[in-house]
Amino acid sequence: MSGRQGIIVGISGASGAAIGMRIVELLADDPHYAVHLVVSPAAERTLGEEVGRDALARLRALAFRHYLHSDIGAAIASGSYPVAGMIVAPCSIRTLSAIAWGQLDNLLTRSADVQLKERRRLVLLVRESPLHLGHLRAMLQATEIGAIIAPPMPAFYLKPQSLEEVIEQIAARAINLLDLAKLRAPARIWSGPGAEGV
C-alpha cells in the first residue's frame, strides 16, 4: 500500500448508493489511506439505478483494491491484515442484522465483524424508514458490540442548497467518525445561531 493505511468501504443494497460513492471519492483523494472496497450484489443493482450504469466501474477504479462479495478468504477477512476501520454506506437492514448477530456468510459482514473483534471503528450508515422494533433491536445489538450507528440524516440546519451538498456532508461526517489522526473530511460545522456553517 506504499505506506498508506487501509480503510474498508462496504456498500450494501439499501437506497443511498451515492453516499457510498462519495465516501470512496473523498478517501481516494487522501494520500495517507487506501480504499478496500466490497460491494454486495444488491448494491451493484442500486448503484446502477441511483448513480449510473458506470458507477461500479468508477468505484473499482478509485479503490486501491476491490473484492468479490463472496470472497470470504480475502485479506480483509483476517484481523491480522492491518486496516484503520470500516464504513458501510449505505447499510441495509439485512447487512445490519447480519453484523449484529454474527451471520458472517460474505466478505462484507465478515470484514465488519473483524473490525469489531479487533476493536477498530465500524461505522454503519443504516438506511431505512420507518423502523420497526426488530430494526431497533438490531441497531441496539450492533451498538452494544461496538459499532457506530450513523443513519444518513440531512443536516438541515446548514441549509443545504442541493442534494449534492446533503450527500457531501453525510459522507464527510461518516469519514470523520473513524477518528483517524491524519484524516479529516471537509464536513461543515454548526457555528451557532445566525452564523454560517464552515
Coordinates of N, CA, C and O in Angstrom, one line a residue:
M1 N 0.8 -1.2 0.0 CA 0.0 0.0 0.0 C 0.9 1.3 0.0 O 0.4 2.3 0.2
S2 N 2.1 1.1 -0.2 CA 3.0 2.3 -0.3 C 2.9 3.2 0.9 O 3.0 4.4 0.8
G3 N 2.9 2.6 2.1 CA 2.8 3.4 3.3 C 1.4 3.9 3.7 O 1.3 4.5 4.7
R4 N 0.5 3.7 2.8 CA -0.9 4.1 3.1 C -1.6 3.1 4.0 O -1.4 1.9 3.8
Q5 N -2.5 3.6 4.9 CA -3.2 2.7 5.7 C -4.6 2.4 5.1 O -5.2 3.2 4.5
G6 N -5.0 1.1 5.2 CA -6.3 0.7 4.5 C -7.5 1.1 5.3 O -7.5 1.1 6.5
I7 N -8.5 1.5 4.6 CA -9.9 1.7 5.1 C -10.8 0.9 4.2 O -10.8 1.0 3.0
I8 N -11.7 0.1 4.9 CA -12.6 -0.8 4.1 C -13.9 0.1 4.0 O -14.4 0.6 4.9
V9 N -14.4 0.1 2.7 CA -15.7 0.6 2.5 C -16.6 -0.5 1.9 O -16.3 -1.1 0.9
G10 N -17.7 -0.8 2.6 CA -18.7 -1.7 2.2 C -19.9 -1.0 1.7 O -20.3 0.0 2.3
I11 N -20.4 -1.4 0.6 CA -21.7 -0.8 0.0 C -22.7 -1.9 -0.1 O -22.5 -2.9 -0.8
S12 N -23.8 -1.8 0.7 CA -24.8 -2.8 0.6 C -26.0 -2.3 -0.2 O -26.0 -1.1 -0.7
G13 N -27.1 -3.1 -0.3 CA -28.2 -2.8 -1.2 C -29.2 -1.8 -0.9 O -30.2 -1.7 -1.6
A14 N -29.1 -1.1 0.2 CA -30.1 -0.1 0.6 C -30.0 1.1 -0.4 O -29.0 1.3 -1.0
S15 N -31.1 1.9 -0.4 CA -31.0 3.1 -1.2 C -30.0 4.1 -0.5 O -29.8 4.0 0.7
G16 N -29.4 4.9 -1.4 CA -28.4 5.9 -0.9 C -27.0 5.5 -1.4 O -26.0 5.9 -0.7
A17 N -26.9 4.8 -2.5 CA -25.6 4.4 -3.0 C -24.7 5.6 -3.3 O -23.5 5.4 -3.3
A18 N -25.3 6.7 -3.6 CA -24.4 7.9 -3.9 C -23.6 8.3 -2.7 O -22.5 8.9 -2.9
I19 N -24.1 8.0 -1.5 CA -23.3 8.3 -0.3 C -22.0 7.5 -0.3 O -20.9 8.0 0.0
G20 N -22.2 6.2 -0.5 CA -21.0 5.3 -0.5 C -20.0 5.7 -1.6 O -18.8 5.7 -1.4
M21 N -20.6 6.1 -2.8 CA -19.7 6.6 -3.9 C -18.9 7.8 -3.4 O -17.7 7.8 -3.7
R22 N -19.6 8.7 -2.8 CA -18.8 10.0 -2.4 C -17.8 9.7 -1.3 O -16.7 10.3 -1.3
I23 N -18.1 8.7 -0.4 CA -17.1 8.4 0.6 C -15.9 7.8 0.0 O -14.7 8.2 0.3
V24 N -16.0 6.9 -1.0 CA -14.9 6.4 -1.7 C -14.1 7.5 -2.4 O -12.9 7.5 -2.4
E25 N -14.8 8.4 -3.1 CA -14.2 9.5 -3.8 C -13.3 10.4 -2.8 O -12.2 10.7 -3.1
L26 N -13.9 10.7 -1.7 CA -13.1 11.5 -0.7 C -11.9 10.8 -0.2 O -10.8 11.3 0.0
L27 N -12.1 9.5 0.2 CA -11.0 8.7 0.7 C -9.9 8.5 -0.4 O -8.7 8.5 0.0
A28 N -10.3 8.3 -1.6 CA -9.3 8.1 -2.7 C -8.4 9.3 -2.9 O -7.3 9.2 -3.4
D29 N -8.9 10.5 -2.5 CA -8.1 11.7 -2.7 C -7.1 11.9 -1.5 O -6.3 12.8 -1.6
D30 N -7.2 11.1 -0.5 CA -6.3 11.3 0.7 C -5.1 10.5 0.5 O -5.1 9.3 0.3
P31 N -3.9 11.1 0.5 CA -2.6 10.3 0.3 C -2.2 9.4 1.4 O -1.3 8.5 1.2
H32 N -2.9 9.4 2.5 CA -2.5 8.6 3.7 C -3.2 7.3 3.7 O -2.9 6.4 4.5
Y33 N -4.3 7.2 3.0 CA -5.2 6.0 3.1 C -5.5 5.3 1.8 O -5.5 6.0 0.7
A34 N -5.8 4.1 1.8 CA -6.1 3.3 0.6 C -7.5 2.6 0.8 O -7.7 1.9 1.9
V35 N -8.3 2.7 -0.1 CA -9.7 2.1 0.0 C -9.7 0.7 -0.4 O -9.2 0.3 -1.5
H36 N -10.2 -0.2 0.4 CA -10.5 -1.6 0.1 C -12.1 -1.7 0.0 O -12.8 -1.4 1.0
L37 N -12.5 -2.1 -1.1 CA -13.9 -1.9 -1.5 C -14.6 -3.3 -1.6 O -14.1 -4.2 -2.2
V38 N -15.8 -3.4 -1.0 CA -16.6 -4.6 -1.1 C -18.1 -4.1 -1.4 O -18.6 -3.3 -0.6
V39 N -18.6 -4.6 -2.5 CA -19.9 -4.2 -2.9 C -20.8 -5.4 -3.0 O -20.5 -6.4 -3.7
S40 N -22.0 -5.4 -2.4 CA -22.9 -6.6 -2.4 C -23.6 -6.6 -3.8 O -23.7 -5.6 -4.5
P41 N -24.1 -7.8 -4.1 CA -24.8 -7.9 -5.4 C -26.0 -7.0 -5.5 O -26.3 -6.4 -6.5
A42 N -26.7 -6.8 -4.4 CA -27.9 -5.9 -4.4 C -27.4 -4.5 -4.6 O -28.1 -3.6 -5.2
A43 N -26.2 -4.1 -4.0 CA -25.7 -2.8 -4.2 C -25.3 -2.5 -5.6 O -25.4 -1.4 -6.1
E44 N -24.8 -3.5 -6.3 CA -24.4 -3.3 -7.7 C -25.7 -2.9 -8.5 O -25.6 -1.9 -9.3
R45 N -26.8 -3.4 -8.2 CA -28.0 -3.0 -8.9 C -28.4 -1.6 -8.4 O -28.8 -0.8 -9.3
T46 N -28.4 -1.3 -7.1 CA -28.7 0.0 -6.6 C -27.8 1.1 -7.2 O -28.3 2.2 -7.6
L47 N -26.5 0.8 -7.3 CA -25.6 1.8 -7.9 C -26.0 2.1 -9.3 O -26.0 3.3 -9.7
G48 N -26.3 1.1 -10.1 CA -26.7 1.3 -11.5 C -27.9 2.1 -11.6 O -28.0 3.0 -12.4
E49 N -28.9 1.9 -10.7 CA -30.2 2.6 -10.8 C -30.1 4.0 -10.2 O -30.7 5.0 -10.7
E50 N -29.3 4.2 -9.1 CA -29.3 5.5 -8.5 C -28.1 6.4 -8.9 O -28.3 7.7 -8.8
V51 N -27.0 5.9 -9.3 CA -25.8 6.7 -9.6 C -25.5 6.6 -11.1 O -25.1 7.6 -11.7
G52 N -25.7 5.5 -11.8 CA -25.4 5.4 -13.2 C -24.9 4.0 -13.5 O -24.3 3.3 -12.7
R53 N -25.0 3.6 -14.8 CA -24.6 2.3 -15.2 C -23.1 2.1 -15.0 O -22.6 1.0 -14.9
D54 N -22.3 3.2 -15.1 CA -20.8 3.0 -15.0 C -20.3 3.2 -13.5 O -19.1 3.2 -13.3
A55 N -21.3 3.3 -12.6 CA -20.9 3.6 -11.2 C -20.0 2.6 -10.6 O -19.0 2.9 -9.9
L56 N -20.3 1.3 -10.8 CA -19.4 0.3 -10.2 C -18.0 0.3 -10.8 O -17.1 0.2 -10.0
A57 N -17.9 0.5 -12.1 CA -16.6 0.6 -12.7 C -15.8 1.8 -12.2 O -14.6 1.7 -11.9
R58 N -16.5 2.9 -12.0 CA -15.8 4.1 -11.4 C -15.4 3.8 -10.0 O -14.2 4.2 -9.6
L59 N -16.2 3.2 -9.2 CA -15.8 2.9 -7.8 C -14.6 2.0 -7.8 O -13.6 2.2 -7.0
R60 N -14.6 0.9 -8.6 CA -13.5 0.0 -8.6 C -12.2 0.7 -9.1 O -11.1 0.3 -8.6
A61 N -12.3 1.6 -10.0 CA -11.1 2.4 -10.5 C -10.5 3.2 -9.4 O -9.3 3.5 -9.3
L62 N -11.4 3.8 -8.5 CA -10.9 4.6 -7.4 C -10.3 3.8 -6.2 O -9.4 4.4 -5.5
A63 N -10.7 2.6 -6.0 CA -10.3 1.8 -4.9 C -8.8 1.3 -5.1 O -8.4 1.0 -6.2
F64 N -8.1 1.2 -4.0 CA -6.8 0.6 -4.0 C -7.0 -0.9 -4.4 O -6.2 -1.4 -5.2
R65 N -8.0 -1.5 -3.8 CA -8.3 -2.9 -4.2 C -9.8 -3.2 -4.0 O -10.4 -2.6 -3.0
H66 N -10.4 -3.9 -4.9 CA -11.8 -4.3 -4.7 C -11.9 -5.8 -4.6 O -11.0 -6.6 -5.2
Y67 N -12.9 -6.3 -3.9 CA -13.0 -7.7 -3.7 C -14.4 -8.2 -4.0 O -15.4 -7.5 -3.9
L68 N -14.5 -9.5 -4.4 CA -15.8 -10.1 -4.6 C -16.5 -10.2 -3.2 O -15.9 -10.6 -2.2
H69 N -17.8 -10.0 -3.2 CA -18.6 -10.1 -2.1 C -18.6 -11.5 -1.5 O -18.7 -11.7 -0.3
S70 N -18.4 -12.5 -2.3 CA -18.3 -13.9 -1.9 C -17.0 -14.4 -1.4 O -16.9 -15.5 -0.9
D71 N -15.9 -13.5 -1.5 CA -14.6 -14.0 -1.3 C -14.3 -13.9 0.2 O -13.5 -13.0 0.7
I72 N -14.8 -14.8 1.0 CA -14.6 -14.7 2.5 C -13.2 -15.1 2.9 O -12.8 -14.9 4.1
G73 N -12.3 -15.5 2.0 CA -10.9 -15.7 2.3 C -10.0 -14.6 1.9 O -8.8 -14.7 2.0
A74 N -10.6 -13.4 1.5 CA -9.7 -12.3 1.2 C -9.0 -11.7 2.4 O -9.3 -12.0 3.5
A75 N -7.9 -11.0 2.1 CA -7.1 -10.4 3.1 C -7.8 -9.7 4.2 O -7.6 -9.9 5.4
I76 N -8.8 -8.9 3.8 CA -9.5 -8.1 4.8 C -10.5 -8.9 5.7 O -11.1 -8.4 6.6
A77 N -10.6 -10.2 5.4 CA -11.4 -11.1 6.3 C -10.6 -11.5 7.5 O -11.1 -12.2 8.4
S78 N -9.3 -11.1 7.6 CA -8.5 -11.5 8.7 C -8.1 -10.3 9.6 O -7.8 -9.3 9.1
G79 N -8.2 -10.5 10.9 CA -7.7 -9.5 11.8 C -6.3 -9.2 11.8 O -5.8 -8.1 12.2
S80 N -5.5 -10.1 11.2 CA -4.0 -9.8 11.1 C -3.7 -8.8 9.9 O -2.6 -8.3 9.9
Y81 N -4.7 -8.6 9.1 CA -4.5 -7.6 8.0 C -4.7 -6.2 8.5 O -5.8 -5.9 9.0
P82 N -3.7 -5.3 8.4 CA -3.8 -4.0 9.1 C -4.7 -3.0 8.3 O -4.3 -2.5 7.2
V83 N -5.8 -2.7 8.8 CA -6.7 -1.6 8.3 C -7.1 -0.7 9.5 O -7.0 -1.1 10.6
A84 N -7.5 0.5 9.1 CA -7.8 1.5 10.2 C -9.2 1.5 10.6 O -9.6 2.1 11.6
G85 N -10.1 0.8 9.9 CA -11.5 0.8 10.2 C -12.3 0.6 9.0 O -11.8 0.3 7.9
M86 N -13.6 0.7 9.2 CA -14.6 0.3 8.1 C -15.8 1.2 8.1 O -16.3 1.5 9.2
I87 N -16.3 1.6 7.0 CA -17.6 2.2 6.8 C -18.5 1.4 5.9 O -18.0 0.9 4.9
V88 N -19.7 1.2 6.3 CA -20.7 0.5 5.4 C -21.8 1.6 5.1 O -22.5 2.1 6.0
A89 N -21.8 2.0 3.8 CA -22.6 3.1 3.4 C -23.2 2.9 2.0 O -22.3 2.8 1.0
P90 N -24.4 2.7 1.8 CA -25.4 2.6 2.9 C -25.4 1.2 3.5 O -24.8 0.3 2.9
C91 N -26.0 1.1 4.6 CA -26.0 -0.2 5.3 C -27.5 -0.7 5.3 O -28.3 0.0 6.0
S92 N -27.8 -1.7 4.6 CA -29.1 -2.3 4.6 C -29.5 -2.9 5.9 O -28.6 -3.3 6.7
I93 N -30.8 -3.1 6.2 CA -31.2 -3.8 7.4 C -30.7 -5.2 7.4 O -30.3 -5.8 8.4
R94 N -30.6 -5.9 6.2 CA -30.1 -7.2 6.2 C -28.7 -7.3 6.6 O -28.2 -8.1 7.4
T95 N -27.9 -6.3 6.1 CA -26.4 -6.3 6.5 C -26.3 -5.9 8.0 O -25.5 -6.5 8.7
L96 N -27.0 -4.9 8.4 CA -27.0 -4.6 9.9 C -27.3 -5.8 10.7 O -26.6 -6.1 11.7
S97 N -28.4 -6.5 10.4 CA -28.8 -7.7 11.2 C -27.7 -8.8 11.2 O -27.4 -9.4 12.2
A98 N -27.1 -9.0 10.0 CA -26.1 -10.0 9.9 C -24.9 -9.6 10.8 O -24.3 -10.5 11.4
I99 N -24.5 -8.4 10.7 CA -23.4 -7.9 11.6 C -23.7 -8.0 13.0 O -22.9 -8.5 13.9
A100 N -24.9 -7.6 13.4 CA -25.3 -7.6 14.8 C -25.3 -9.0 15.4 O -24.9 -9.2 16.6
W101 N -25.7 -10.0 14.6 CA -25.9 -11.3 15.2 C -24.9 -12.3 14.6 O -25.1 -13.6 14.7
G102 N -23.8 -11.9 14.0 CA -22.7 -12.8 13.6 C -23.1 -13.7 12.4 O -22.5 -14.8 12.4
Q103 N -23.9 -13.3 11.5 CA -24.2 -14.1 10.3 C -23.2 -13.7 9.2 O -23.4 -12.9 8.4
L104 N -22.0 -14.4 9.3 CA -20.8 -13.9 8.5 C -20.6 -14.8 7.3 O -19.5 -15.4 7.1
D105 N -21.6 -14.8 6.4 CA -21.5 -15.6 5.2 C -21.0 -14.9 3.9 O -21.1 -15.5 2.8
N106 N -20.6 -13.7 4.1 CA -20.0 -13.0 2.9 C -18.9 -12.1 3.4 O -18.7 -11.9 4.6
L107 N -18.1 -11.5 2.5 CA -16.9 -10.7 2.9 C -17.3 -9.4 3.5 O -16.6 -9.0 4.5
L108 N -18.4 -8.8 3.2 CA -18.8 -7.6 3.8 C -19.1 -7.7 5.3 O -18.6 -7.0 6.1
T109 N -19.9 -8.7 5.6 CA -20.2 -8.9 7.0 C -19.1 -9.5 7.8 O -18.8 -9.2 9.0
R110 N -18.3 -10.4 7.1 CA -17.1 -10.9 7.8 C -16.1 -9.8 8.1 O -15.5 -9.8 9.2
S111 N -15.8 -9.0 7.2 CA -14.8 -7.9 7.4 C -15.3 -6.9 8.5 O -14.5 -6.4 9.3
A112 N -16.6 -6.7 8.5 CA -17.2 -5.8 9.5 C -17.0 -6.5 10.9 O -16.6 -5.8 11.9
D113 N -17.3 -7.8 11.0 CA -17.1 -8.5 12.3 C -15.6 -8.4 12.7 O -15.4 -8.3 13.9
V114 N -14.7 -8.5 11.8 CA -13.3 -8.4 12.1 C -13.0 -7.1 12.8 O -12.2 -7.0 13.7
Q115 N -13.6 -6.0 12.3 CA -13.3 -4.7 12.9 C -13.7 -4.7 14.3 O -13.1 -4.1 15.2
L116 N -14.9 -5.3 14.6 CA -15.4 -5.3 16.0 C -14.5 -6.1 16.9 O -14.2 -5.7 18.0
K117 N -14.1 -7.3 16.4 CA -13.3 -8.1 17.3 C -11.9 -7.5 17.5 O -11.3 -7.8 18.6
E118 N -11.4 -6.8 16.6 CA -10.1 -6.1 16.7 C -10.2 -4.7 17.4 O -9.2 -4.0 17.5
R119 N -11.4 -4.4 17.8 CA -11.7 -3.1 18.4 C -11.3 -1.9 17.6 O -10.8 -0.9 18.0
R120 N -11.6 -2.0 16.3 CA -11.5 -0.9 15.3 C -12.8 -0.3 15.1 O -13.8 -0.9 15.3
R121 N -12.8 0.9 14.6 CA -14.1 1.6 14.3 C -14.8 1.0 13.1 O -14.3 0.7 12.1
L122 N -16.1 0.8 13.4 CA -17.0 0.3 12.3 C -18.2 1.3 12.3 O -19.0 1.3 13.3
V123 N -18.4 2.0 11.2 CA -19.5 3.0 11.1 C -20.5 2.4 10.1 O -20.2 2.1 9.0
L124 N -21.8 2.3 10.6 CA -22.9 1.8 9.8 C -23.9 2.9 9.4 O -24.5 3.4 10.4
L125 N -24.0 3.2 8.2 CA -25.0 4.2 7.8 C -26.3 3.5 7.4 O -26.6 3.2 6.3
V126 N -27.0 3.2 8.5 CA -28.2 2.4 8.3 C -29.3 3.2 7.6 O -29.6 4.3 8.1
R127 N -29.8 2.6 6.5 CA -30.8 3.4 5.7 C -32.1 2.6 5.6 O -32.2 1.7 4.9
E128 N -33.0 3.1 6.5 CA -34.4 2.5 6.4 C -35.3 3.5 7.2 O -34.9 4.1 8.1
S129 N -36.6 3.5 6.8 CA -37.6 4.3 7.4 C -38.9 4.0 6.9 O -39.1 3.8 5.7
P130 N -39.9 3.8 7.8 CA -39.8 3.8 9.3 C -39.2 2.6 9.8 O -39.0 1.6 9.0
L131 N -38.9 2.5 11.1 CA -38.3 1.4 11.7 C -39.2 0.7 12.6 O -40.0 1.3 13.3
H132 N -39.2 -0.7 12.5 CA -40.0 -1.5 13.5 C -39.0 -1.9 14.6 O -37.8 -1.7 14.6
L133 N -39.6 -2.6 15.5 CA -38.9 -3.0 16.7 C -37.7 -3.9 16.4 O -36.6 -3.8 17.0
G134 N -37.8 -4.8 15.4 CA -36.7 -5.6 15.0 C -35.5 -4.8 14.5 O -34.4 -5.2 14.8
H135 N -35.8 -3.8 13.7 CA -34.7 -2.9 13.3 C -34.0 -2.3 14.4 O -32.8 -2.2 14.5
L136 N -34.8 -1.7 15.4 CA -34.2 -1.0 16.5 C -33.4 -2.0 17.4 O -32.3 -1.6 17.9
R137 N -33.9 -3.2 17.5 CA -33.1 -4.2 18.3 C -31.8 -4.5 17.7 O -30.8 -4.7 18.3
A138 N -31.8 -4.6 16.3 CA -30.6 -4.9 15.6 C -29.6 -3.7 15.8 O -28.4 -3.9 16.0
M139 N -30.1 -2.5 15.8 CA -29.2 -1.3 16.0 C -28.6 -1.4 17.4 O -27.5 -1.1 17.6
L140 N -29.5 -1.7 18.4 CA -29.0 -1.8 19.8 C -27.9 -2.9 19.9 O -26.9 -2.6 20.5
Q141 N -28.2 -4.0 19.3 CA -27.2 -5.1 19.4 C -25.9 -4.7 18.8 O -24.8 -4.9 19.3
A142 N -25.9 -4.1 17.6 CA -24.7 -3.7 16.9 C -24.0 -2.6 17.7 O -22.7 -2.7 17.8
T143 N -24.7 -1.7 18.3 CA -24.1 -0.7 19.2 C -23.4 -1.3 20.4 O -22.3 -1.0 20.8
E144 N -24.1 -2.3 21.0 CA -23.6 -2.9 22.2 C -22.3 -3.7 21.9 O -21.4 -3.8 22.8
I145 N -22.1 -4.2 20.7 CA -20.9 -4.9 20.4 C -19.8 -4.1 19.8 O -18.7 -4.5 19.4
G146 N -20.1 -2.7 19.7 CA -19.0 -1.8 19.3 C -19.2 -1.0 18.0 O -18.4 -0.2 17.7
A147 N -20.2 -1.2 17.3 CA -20.4 -0.5 16.0 C -21.0 0.9 16.3 O -21.5 1.2 17.4
I148 N -20.8 1.8 15.4 CA -21.3 3.2 15.5 C -22.5 3.2 14.4 O -22.2 3.1 13.2
I149 N -23.7 3.5 14.9 CA -24.8 3.6 14.0 C -25.0 5.1 13.7 O -25.2 5.9 14.5
A150 N -24.9 5.3 12.4 CA -25.0 6.7 11.9 C -25.9 6.8 10.7 O -25.5 6.9 9.6
P151 N -27.2 6.8 11.0 CA -28.2 7.0 9.9 C -27.9 8.2 9.0 O -27.5 9.3 9.6
P152 N -28.0 8.1 7.7 CA -27.6 9.3 6.8 C -28.7 10.4 6.9 O -29.5 10.6 6.0
M153 N -28.7 11.2 8.0 CA -29.6 12.2 8.2 C -29.1 13.5 7.6 O -28.0 13.9 7.9
P154 N -29.9 14.2 6.8 CA -29.5 15.6 6.3 C -29.3 16.6 7.5 O -30.1 16.6 8.4
A155 N -28.3 17.4 7.4 CA -28.1 18.5 8.4 C -28.9 19.7 7.9 O -28.3 20.6 7.3
F156 N -30.2 19.7 8.1 CA -31.0 20.8 7.6 C -30.6 22.2 8.2 O -30.8 23.2 7.5
Y157 N -30.0 22.2 9.4 CA -29.6 23.5 10.0 C -28.5 24.2 9.2 O -28.2 25.4 9.4
L158 N -27.8 23.4 8.3 CA -26.8 24.0 7.4 C -27.4 24.6 6.2 O -26.7 25.1 5.3
K159 N -28.7 24.5 6.0 CA -29.4 25.0 4.8 C -28.8 24.5 3.5 O -28.4 25.4 2.7
P160 N -28.7 23.2 3.3 CA -28.1 22.7 2.0 C -29.0 23.2 0.8 O -30.2 23.3 0.9
Q161 N -28.3 23.6 -0.2 CA -28.9 24.1 -1.4 C -29.2 23.0 -2.5 O -29.8 23.3 -3.5
S162 N -28.6 21.8 -2.3 CA -28.7 20.8 -3.3 C -28.6 19.4 -2.7 O -28.1 19.3 -1.5
L163 N -29.0 18.4 -3.4 CA -28.8 17.0 -2.9 C -27.4 16.7 -2.8 O -26.9 16.0 -1.9
E164 N -26.5 17.3 -3.7 CA -25.1 17.0 -3.6 C -24.5 17.5 -2.3 O -23.6 16.9 -1.8
E165 N -25.0 18.7 -1.9 CA -24.5 19.2 -0.6 C -24.9 18.3 0.6 O -24.1 18.1 1.5
V166 N -26.1 17.7 0.5 CA -26.5 16.8 1.6 C -25.6 15.6 1.6 O -25.1 15.1 2.6
I167 N -25.4 15.0 0.4 CA -24.5 13.8 0.3 C -23.1 14.1 0.8 O -22.5 13.3 1.5
E168 N -22.6 15.2 0.4 CA -21.2 15.6 0.8 C -21.1 15.7 2.3 O -20.1 15.2 2.9
Q169 N -22.1 16.3 3.0 CA -22.0 16.4 4.4 C -22.1 15.1 5.1 O -21.3 14.8 6.0
I170 N -23.0 14.2 4.6 CA -23.2 12.9 5.2 C -21.9 12.1 5.0 O -21.4 11.4 6.0
A171 N -21.3 12.1 3.9 CA -20.1 11.3 3.6 C -19.0 11.8 4.4 O -18.2 11.0 5.0
A172 N -18.8 13.1 4.5 CA -17.7 13.7 5.3 C -17.8 13.3 6.8 O -16.9 13.0 7.5
R173 N -19.1 13.4 7.3 CA -19.3 13.1 8.7 C -19.0 11.6 9.0 O -18.4 11.3 10.0
A174 N -19.4 10.8 8.1 CA -19.1 9.3 8.2 C -17.6 9.1 8.3 O -17.1 8.3 9.2
I175 N -16.9 9.7 7.4 CA -15.4 9.5 7.4 C -14.8 10.0 8.7 O -14.0 9.3 9.3
N176 N -15.3 11.1 9.2 CA -14.7 11.7 10.4 C -15.0 10.9 11.7 O -14.3 10.9 12.6
L177 N -16.1 10.1 11.6 CA -16.4 9.2 12.7 C -15.4 8.1 12.9 O -15.3 7.4 13.9
L178 N -14.5 7.8 11.9 CA -13.4 6.9 12.0 C -12.4 7.4 13.0 O -11.6 6.6 13.5
D179 N -12.4 8.7 13.2 CA -11.5 9.4 14.2 C -10.0 9.0 14.0 O -9.3 8.6 14.9
L180 N -9.6 9.2 12.7 CA -8.2 9.0 12.4 C -7.4 10.3 12.4 O -7.8 11.3 11.8
A181 N -6.2 10.2 12.9 CA -5.4 11.4 13.2 C -5.1 12.2 11.9 O -5.2 13.4 11.8
K182 N -4.8 11.5 10.8 CA -4.4 12.1 9.6 C -5.6 12.4 8.6 O -5.4 12.8 7.5
L183 N -6.8 12.1 9.0 CA -7.9 12.1 8.1 C -9.0 12.9 8.7 O -9.6 12.6 9.7
R184 N -9.3 14.1 8.0 CA -10.4 14.9 8.4 C -11.1 15.3 7.1 O -10.6 16.0 6.3
A185 N -12.3 14.8 6.9 CA -13.1 15.1 5.7 C -13.7 16.5 5.8 O -13.9 16.9 7.0
P186 N -14.0 17.2 4.7 CA -14.4 18.6 4.8 C -15.9 18.7 5.2 O -16.7 19.2 4.4
A187 N -16.2 18.3 6.4 CA -17.6 18.5 6.9 C -17.8 19.9 7.4 O -17.0 20.5 8.0
R188 N -19.0 20.5 7.0 CA -19.3 21.8 7.6 C -19.8 21.6 9.0 O -20.3 20.6 9.4
I189 N -19.5 22.6 9.8 CA -19.9 22.6 11.2 C -20.9 23.7 11.6 O -20.9 24.7 10.9
W190 N -21.6 23.4 12.7 CA -22.6 24.4 13.2 C -21.8 25.4 14.0 O -21.1 25.1 14.9
S191 N -22.0 26.7 13.7 CA -21.2 27.8 14.4 C -22.1 28.6 15.3 O -21.7 29.6 15.9
G192 N -23.4 28.2 15.5 CA -24.3 28.9 16.3 C -25.3 29.7 15.6 O -25.2 29.9 14.4
P193 N -26.4 30.1 16.2 CA -27.4 30.9 15.6 C -26.9 32.1 14.9 O -26.1 32.9 15.4
G194 N -27.4 32.3 13.6 CA -27.0 33.5 12.9 C -25.7 33.4 12.2 O -25.3 34.3 11.4
A195 N -24.9 32.3 12.4 CA -23.6 32.2 11.8 C -23.7 31.2 10.7 O -24.5 30.3 10.6
E196 N -22.8 31.4 9.7 CA -22.7 30.5 8.6 C -22.0 29.2 9.0 O -20.9 29.3 9.6
G197 N -22.4 28.0 8.5 CA -21.6 26.8 8.7 C -20.3 26.9 7.9 O -20.4 27.4 6.8
V198 N -19.2 26.4 8.4 CA -18.0 26.4 7.7 C -17.4 25.0 7.5 O -17.8 24.1 8.2

